């Protein structure tokens, strides 16, 4: 897989990741972070969204509003109301690029799960990571963020507020090499 260049639509991986790299368990998020939802919506606003089937199902099987939801699944013949279903990440990204071009979006947001993140890490231009101050048991993990490849800038830090299970900080990583 080749790195996406600036001439192409930027790919940004958006994830909430625990201190131990955990992102989910039994196809569910590991926490509730109400304070992070506005940031998530702002980060993904207007962008086509690429995700796996289980991630789509974790949203209640409903598409996230006002954004094209593209689901990559190995399940032949799968249909999901409100989503475009593809057979591969490559096909999902091709549709997302076409949608970004058509709509004038400034990028493509990849929302997971673990396998989709692992496949798209080498293609990503940015990572927008909510680092959750917890280390829960999990069965799904985000790929390691190599400091030789990624330079992070902390955007903000938040103590656990009403509706938050944990404190967290949000870091915007930019690819520096590889």
C-alpha positions as protocol buffer text, in pm:
chain_id: "A"
residue {
  index: 1
  type: UNK
  ca { x: 0 y: 0 z: 0 }
}
residue {
  index: 2
  type: UNK
  ca { x: 134 y: 338 z: -86 }
}
residue {
  index: 3
  type: UNK
  ca { x: 115 y: 642 z: 134 }
}
residue {
  index: 4
  type: UNK
  ca { x: -154 y: 891 z: 44 }
}
residue {
  index: 5
  type: UNK
  ca { x: 7 y: 1207 z: -91 }
}
residue {
  index: 6
  type: UNK
  ca { x: -117 y: 1561 z: -43 }
}
residue {
  index: 7
  type: UNK
  ca { x: -250 y: 1556 z: -400 }
}
residue {
  index: 8
  type: UNK
  ca { x: -509 y: 1301 z: -287 }
}
residue {
  index: 9
  type: UNK
  ca { x: -788 y: 1340 z: -38 }
}
residue {
  index: 10
  type: UNK
  ca { x: -638 y: 1321 z: 314 }
}
residue {
  index: 11
  type: UNK
  ca { x: -733 y: 1022 z: 526 }
}
residue {
  index: 12
  type: UNK
  ca { x: -779 y: 1078 z: 898 }
}
residue {
  index: 13
  type: UNK
  ca { x: -823 y: 795 z: 1147 }
}
residue {
  index: 14
  type: UNK
  ca { x: -1052 y: 903 z: 1431 }
}
residue {
  index: 15
  type: UNK
  ca { x: -1052 y: 692 z: 1747 }
}
residue {
  index: 16
  type: UNK
  ca { x: -1087 y: 689 z: 2123 }
}
residue {
  index: 17
  type: UNK
  ca { x: -800 y: 480 z: 2262 }
}
residue {
  index: 18
  type: UNK
  ca { x: -728 y: 369 z: 2618 }
}
residue {
  index: 19
  type: UNK
  ca { x: -382 y: 387 z: 2774 }
}
residue {
  index: 20
  type: UNK
  ca { x: -338 y: 15 z: 2695 }
}
residue {
  index: 21
  type: UNK
  ca { x: -444 y: 64 z: 2331 }
}
residue {
  index: 22
  type: UNK
  ca { x: -793 y: -74 z: 2389 }
}
residue {
  index: 23
  type: UNK
  ca { x: -1078 y: 51 z: 2170 }
}
residue {
  index: 24
  type: UNK
  ca { x: -1356 y: -202 z: 2230 }
}
residue {
  index: 25
  type: UNK
  ca { x: -1488 y: -521 z: 2377 }
}
residue {
  index: 26
  type: UNK
  ca { x: -1767 y: -744 z: 2251 }
}
residue {
  index: 27
  type: UNK
  ca { x: -1835 y: -491 z: 1971 }
}
residue {
  index: 28
  type: UNK
  ca { x: -1900 y: -210 z: 2219 }
}
residue {
  index: 29
  type: UNK
  ca { x: -1720 y: 102 z: 2325 }
}
residue {
  index: 30
  type: UNK
  ca { x: -1553 y: 73 z: 2662 }
}
residue {
  index: 31
  type: UNK
  ca { x: -1666 y: 409 z: 2800 }
}
residue {
  index: 32
  type: UNK
  ca { x: -1900 y: 700 z: 2765 }
}
residue {
  index: 33
  type: UNK
  ca { x: -1740 y: 1037 z: 2689 }
}
residue {
  index: 34
  type: UNK
  ca { x: -2020 y: 1287 z: 2640 }
}
residue {
  index: 35
  type: UNK
  ca { x: -1767 y: 1572 z: 2650 }
}
residue {
  index: 36
  type: UNK
  ca { x: -1590 y: 1427 z: 2344 }
}
residue {
  index: 37
  type: UNK
  ca { x: -1901 y: 1396 z: 2124 }
}
residue {
  index: 38
  type: UNK
  ca { x: -1899 y: 1757 z: 1998 }
}
residue {
  index: 39
  type: UNK
  ca { x: -1532 y: 1720 z: 1903 }
}
residue {
  index: 40
  type: UNK
  ca { x: -1607 y: 1392 z: 1722 }
}
residue {
  index: 41
  type: UNK
  ca { x: -1892 y: 1552 z: 1527 }
}
residue {
  index: 42
  type: UNK
  ca { x: -1675 y: 1852 z: 1435 }
}
residue {
  index: 43
  type: UNK
  ca { x: -1384 y: 1629 z: 1326 }
}
residue {
  index: 44
  type: UNK
  ca { x: -1604 y: 1413 z: 1103 }
}
residue {
  index: 45
  type: UNK
  ca { x: -1847 y: 1684 z: 982 }
}
residue {
  index: 46
  type: UNK
  ca { x: -1888 y: 1689 z: 606 }
}
residue {
  index: 47
  type: UNK
  ca { x: -1645 y: 1401 z: 553 }
}
residue {
  index: 48
  type: UNK
  ca { x: -1737 y: 1064 z: 408 }
}
residue {
  index: 49
  type: UNK
  ca { x: -1705 y: 802 z: 683 }
}
residue {
  index: 50
  type: UNK
  ca { x: -1538 y: 463 z: 631 }
}
residue {
  index: 51
  type: UNK
  ca { x: -1589 y: 185 z: 883 }
}
residue {
  index: 52
  type: UNK
  ca { x: -1630 y: -186 z: 923 }
}
residue {
  index: 53
  type: UNK
  ca { x: -1964 y: -360 z: 967 }
}
residue {
  index: 54
  type: UNK
  ca { x: -1923 y: -414 z: 1341 }
}
residue {
  index: 55
  type: UNK
  ca { x: -1845 y: -46 z: 1395 }
}
residue {
  index: 56
  type: UNK
  ca { x: -2158 y: 49 z: 1198 }
}
residue {
  index: 57
  type: UNK
  ca { x: -2360 y: -194 z: 1409 }
}
residue {
  index: 58
  type: UNK
  ca { x: -2211 y: -47 z: 1727 }
}
residue {
  index: 59
  type: UNK
  ca { x: -2384 y: 282 z: 1634 }
}
residue {
  index: 60
  type: UNK
  ca { x: -2715 y: 100 z: 1669 }
}
residue {
  index: 61
  type: UNK
  ca { x: -2718 y: -4 z: 1304 }
}
residue {
  index: 62
  type: UNK
  ca { x: -2806 y: 350 z: 1201 }
}
residue {
  index: 63
  type: UNK
  ca { x: -2592 y: 575 z: 983 }
}
residue {
  index: 64
  type: UNK
  ca { x: -2432 y: 878 z: 1141 }
}
residue {
  index: 65
  type: UNK
  ca { x: -2635 y: 1174 z: 1013 }
}
residue {
  index: 66
  type: UNK
  ca { x: -2531 y: 1426 z: 747 }
}
residue {
  index: 67
  type: UNK
  ca { x: -2232 y: 1219 z: 633 }
}
residue {
  index: 68
  type: UNK
  ca { x: -2200 y: 939 z: 377 }
}
residue {
  index: 69
  type: UNK
  ca { x: -2151 y: 616 z: 576 }
}
residue {
  index: 70
  type: UNK
  ca { x: -1943 y: 360 z: 383 }
}
residue {
  index: 71
  type: UNK
  ca { x: -1909 y: 13 z: 533 }
}
residue {
  index: 72
  type: UNK
  ca { x: -1638 y: -233 z: 431 }
}
residue {
  index: 73
  type: UNK
  ca { x: -1750 y: -591 z: 491 }
}
residue {
  index: 74
  type: UNK
  ca { x: -1639 y: -935 z: 383 }
}
residue {
  index: 75
  type: UNK
  ca { x: -2002 y: -1051 z: 414 }
}
residue {
  index: 76
  type: UNK
  ca { x: -2134 y: -1107 z: 59 }
}
residue {
  index: 77
  type: UNK
  ca { x: -2470 y: -951 z: -21 }
}
residue {
  index: 78
  type: UNK
  ca { x: -2485 y: -747 z: 298 }
}
residue {
  index: 79
  type: UNK
  ca { x: -2717 y: -446 z: 291 }
}
residue {
  index: 80
  type: UNK
  ca { x: -2735 y: -187 z: 567 }
}
residue {
  index: 81
  type: UNK
  ca { x: -3006 y: 80 z: 546 }
}
residue {
  index: 82
  type: UNK
  ca { x: -2850 y: 424 z: 510 }
}
residue {
  index: 83
  type: UNK
  ca { x: -2501 y: 296 z: 429 }
}
residue {
  index: 84
  type: UNK
  ca { x: -2305 y: 211 z: 115 }
}
residue {
  index: 85
  type: UNK
  ca { x: -2166 y: -141 z: 164 }
}
residue {
  index: 86
  type: UNK
  ca { x: -1844 y: -248 z: -10 }
}
residue {
  index: 87
  type: UNK
  ca { x: -1642 y: -567 z: -16 }
}
residue {
  index: 88
  type: UNK
  ca { x: -1307 y: -415 z: 82 }
}
residue {
  index: 89
  type: UNK
  ca { x: -1134 y: -120 z: 243 }
}
residue {
  index: 90
  type: UNK
  ca { x: -987 y: -25 z: -97 }
}
residue {
  index: 91
  type: UNK
  ca { x: -1334 y: -6 z: -253 }
}
residue {
  index: 92
  type: UNK
  ca { x: -1466 y: 190 z: 47 }
}
residue {
  index: 93
  type: UNK
  ca { x: -1183 y: 443 z: 17 }
}
residue {
  index: 94
  type: UNK
  ca { x: -1240 y: 480 z: -358 }
}
residue {
  index: 95
  type: UNK
  ca { x: -1606 y: 563 z: -297 }
}
residue {
  index: 96
  type: UNK
  ca { x: -1507 y: 799 z: -14 }
}
residue {
  index: 97
  type: UNK
  ca { x: -1257 y: 980 z: -241 }
}
residue {
  index: 98
  type: UNK
  ca { x: -1524 y: 1025 z: -508 }
}
residue {
  index: 99
  type: UNK
  ca { x: -1770 y: 1157 z: -248 }
}
residue {
  index: 100
  type: UNK
  ca { x: -1511 y: 1394 z: -102 }
}
residue {
  index: 101
  type: UNK
  ca { x: -1439 y: 1529 z: -450 }
}
residue {
  index: 102
  type: UNK
  ca { x: -1811 y: 1563 z: -529 }
}
residue {
  index: 103
  type: UNK
  ca { x: -1898 y: 1733 z: -198 }
}
residue {
  index: 104
  type: UNK
  ca { x: -1579 y: 1936 z: -148 }
}
residue {
  index: 105
  type: UNK
  ca { x: -1497 y: 1755 z: 177 }
}
residue {
  index: 106
  type: UNK
  ca { x: -1151 y: 1822 z: 319 }
}
residue {
  index: 107
  type: UNK
  ca { x: -1084 y: 1457 z: 394 }
}
residue {
  index: 108
  type: UNK
  ca { x: -1205 y: 1106 z: 464 }
}
residue {
  index: 109
  type: UNK
  ca { x: -1269 y: 992 z: 823 }
}
residue {
  index: 110
  type: UNK
  ca { x: -1193 y: 629 z: 908 }
}
residue {
  index: 111
  type: UNK
  ca { x: -1381 y: 517 z: 1222 }
}
residue {
  index: 112
  type: UNK
  ca { x: -1266 y: 160 z: 1276 }
}
residue {
  index: 113
  type: UNK
  ca { x: -1280 y: -107 z: 1399 }
}
residue {
  index: 114
  type: UNK
  ca { x: -948 y: -262 z: 1481 }
}
residue {
  index: 115
  type: UNK
  ca { x: -899 y: -443 z: 1148 }
}
residue {
  index: 116
  type: UNK
  ca { x: -995 y: -134 z: 945 }
}
residue {
  index: 117
  type: UNK
  ca { x: -757 y: 80 z: 1153 }
}
residue {
  index: 118
  type: UNK
  ca { x: -476 y: -173 z: 1104 }
}
residue {
  index: 119
  type: UNK
  ca { x: -533 y: -181 z: 727 }
}
residue {
  index: 120
  type: UNK
  ca { x: -556 y: 196 z: 690 }
}
residue {
  index: 121
  type: UNK
  ca { x: -276 y: 310 z: 924 }
}
residue {
  index: 122
  type: UNK
  ca { x: -17 y: 306 z: 643 }
}
residue {
  index: 123
  type: UNK
  ca { x: -254 y: 510 z: 423 }
}
residue {
  index: 124
  type: UNK
  ca { x: -342 y: 775 z: 680 }
}
residue {
  index: 125
  type: UNK
  ca { x: -225 y: 1135 z: 671 }
}
residue {
  index: 126
  type: UNK
  ca { x: -358 y: 1221 z: 1018 }
}
residue {
  index: 127
  type: UNK
  ca { x: -473 y: 1053 z: 1336 }
}
residue {
  index: 128
  type: UNK
  ca { x: -715 y: 1234 z: 1566 }
}
residue {
  index: 129
  type: UNK
  ca { x: -697 y: 1033 z: 1885 }
}
residue {
  index: 130
  type: UNK
  ca { x: -891 y: 1077 z: 2206 }
}
residue {
  index: 131
  type: UNK
  ca { x: -654 y: 928 z: 2464 }
}
residue {
  index: 132
  type: UNK
  ca { x: -875 y: 793 z: 2742 }
}
residue {
  index: 133
  type: UNK
  ca { x: -725 y: 774 z: 3090 }
}
residue {
  index: 134
  type: UNK
  ca { x: -820 y: 413 z: 3153 }
}
residue {
  index: 135
  type: UNK
  ca { x: -686 y: 64 z: 3082 }
}
residue {
  index: 136
  type: UNK
  ca { x: -992 y: -161 z: 3050 }
}
residue {
  index: 137
  type: UNK
  ca { x: -1006 y: -522 z: 2940 }
}
residue {
  index: 138
  type: UNK
  ca { x: -1067 y: -539 z: 2568 }
}
residue {
  index: 139
  type: UNK
  ca { x: -1066 y: -757 z: 2261 }
}
residue {
  index: 140
  type: UNK
  ca { x: -1007 y: -479 z: 2006 }
}
residue {
  index: 141
  type: UNK
  ca { x: -701 y: -254 z: 1998 }
}
residue {
  index: 142
  type: UNK
  ca { x: -574 y: 45 z: 1799 }
}
residue {
  index: 143
  type: UNK
  ca { x: -242 y: -6 z: 1618 }
}
residue {
  index: 144
  type: UNK
  ca { x: 67 y: 135 z: 1791 }
}
residue {
  index: 145
  type: UNK
  ca { x: 142 y: 497 z: 1700 }
}
residue {
  index: 146
  type: UNK
  ca { x: 508 y: 502 z: 1598 }
}
residue {
  index: 147
  type: UNK
  ca { x: 674 y: 829 z: 1710 }
}
residue {
  index: 148
  type: UNK
  ca { x: 921 y: 792 z: 1422 }
}
residue {
  index: 149
  type: UNK
  ca { x: 626 y: 826 z: 1181 }
}
residue {
  index: 150
  type: UNK
  ca { x: 378 y: 1048 z: 1370 }
}
residue {
  index: 151
  type: UNK
  ca { x: 418 y: 1389 z: 1539 }
}
residue {
  index: 152
  type: UNK
  ca { x: 140 y: 1468 z: 1784 }
}
residue {
  index: 153
  type: UNK
  ca { x: 2 y: 1802 z: 1903 }
}
residue {
  index: 154
  type: UNK
  ca { x: -231 y: 1802 z: 2200 }
}
residue {
  index: 155
  type: UNK
  ca { x: -550 y: 1989 z: 2112 }
}
residue {
  index: 156
  type: UNK
  ca { x: -707 y: 1982 z: 2457 }
}
residue {
  index: 157
  type: UNK
  ca { x: -734 y: 1791 z: 2784 }
}
residue {
  index: 158
  type: UNK
  ca { x: -1056 y: 1736 z: 2976 }
}
residue {
  index: 159
  type: UNK
  ca { x: -1127 y: 1611 z: 3328 }
}
residue {
  index: 160
  type: UNK
  ca { x: -1417 y: 1368 z: 3351 }
}
residue {
  index: 161
  type: UNK
  ca { x: -1732 y: 1580 z: 3346 }
}
residue {
  index: 162
  type: UNK
  ca { x: -2100 y: 1493 z: 3363 }
}
residue {
  index: 163
  type: UNK
  ca { x: -2159 y: 1200 z: 3129 }
}
residue {
  index: 164
  type: UNK
  ca { x: -1789 y: 1108 z: 3110 }
}
residue {
  index: 165
  type: UNK
  ca { x: -1655 y: 783 z: 3250 }
}
residue {
  index: 166
  type: UNK
  ca { x: -1293 y: 905 z: 3237 }
}
residue {
  index: 167
  type: UNK
  ca { x: -1070 y: 1205 z: 3182 }
}
residue {
  index: 168
  type: UNK
  ca { x: -918 y: 1229 z: 2835 }
}
residue {
  index: 169
  type: UNK
  ca { x: -699 y: 1433 z: 2604 }
}
residue {
  index: 170
  type: UNK
  ca { x: -724 y: 1477 z: 2229 }
}
residue {
  index: 171
  type: UNK
  ca { x: -410 y: 1466 z: 2014 }
}
residue {
  index: 172
  type: UNK
  ca { x: -383 y: 1549 z: 1644 }
}
residue {
  index: 173
  type: UNK
  ca { x: -103 y: 1341 z: 1488 }
}
residue {
  index: 174
  type: UNK
  ca { x: 50 y: 1434 z: 1152 }
}
residue {
  index: 175
  type: UNK
  ca { x: 255 y: 1194 z: 942 }
}
residue {
  index: 176
  type: UNK
  ca { x: 622 y: 1295 z: 937 }
}
residue {
  index: 177
  type: UNK
  ca { x: 763 y: 995 z: 747 }
}
residue {
  index: 178
  type: UNK
  ca { x: 694 y: 648 z: 612 }
}
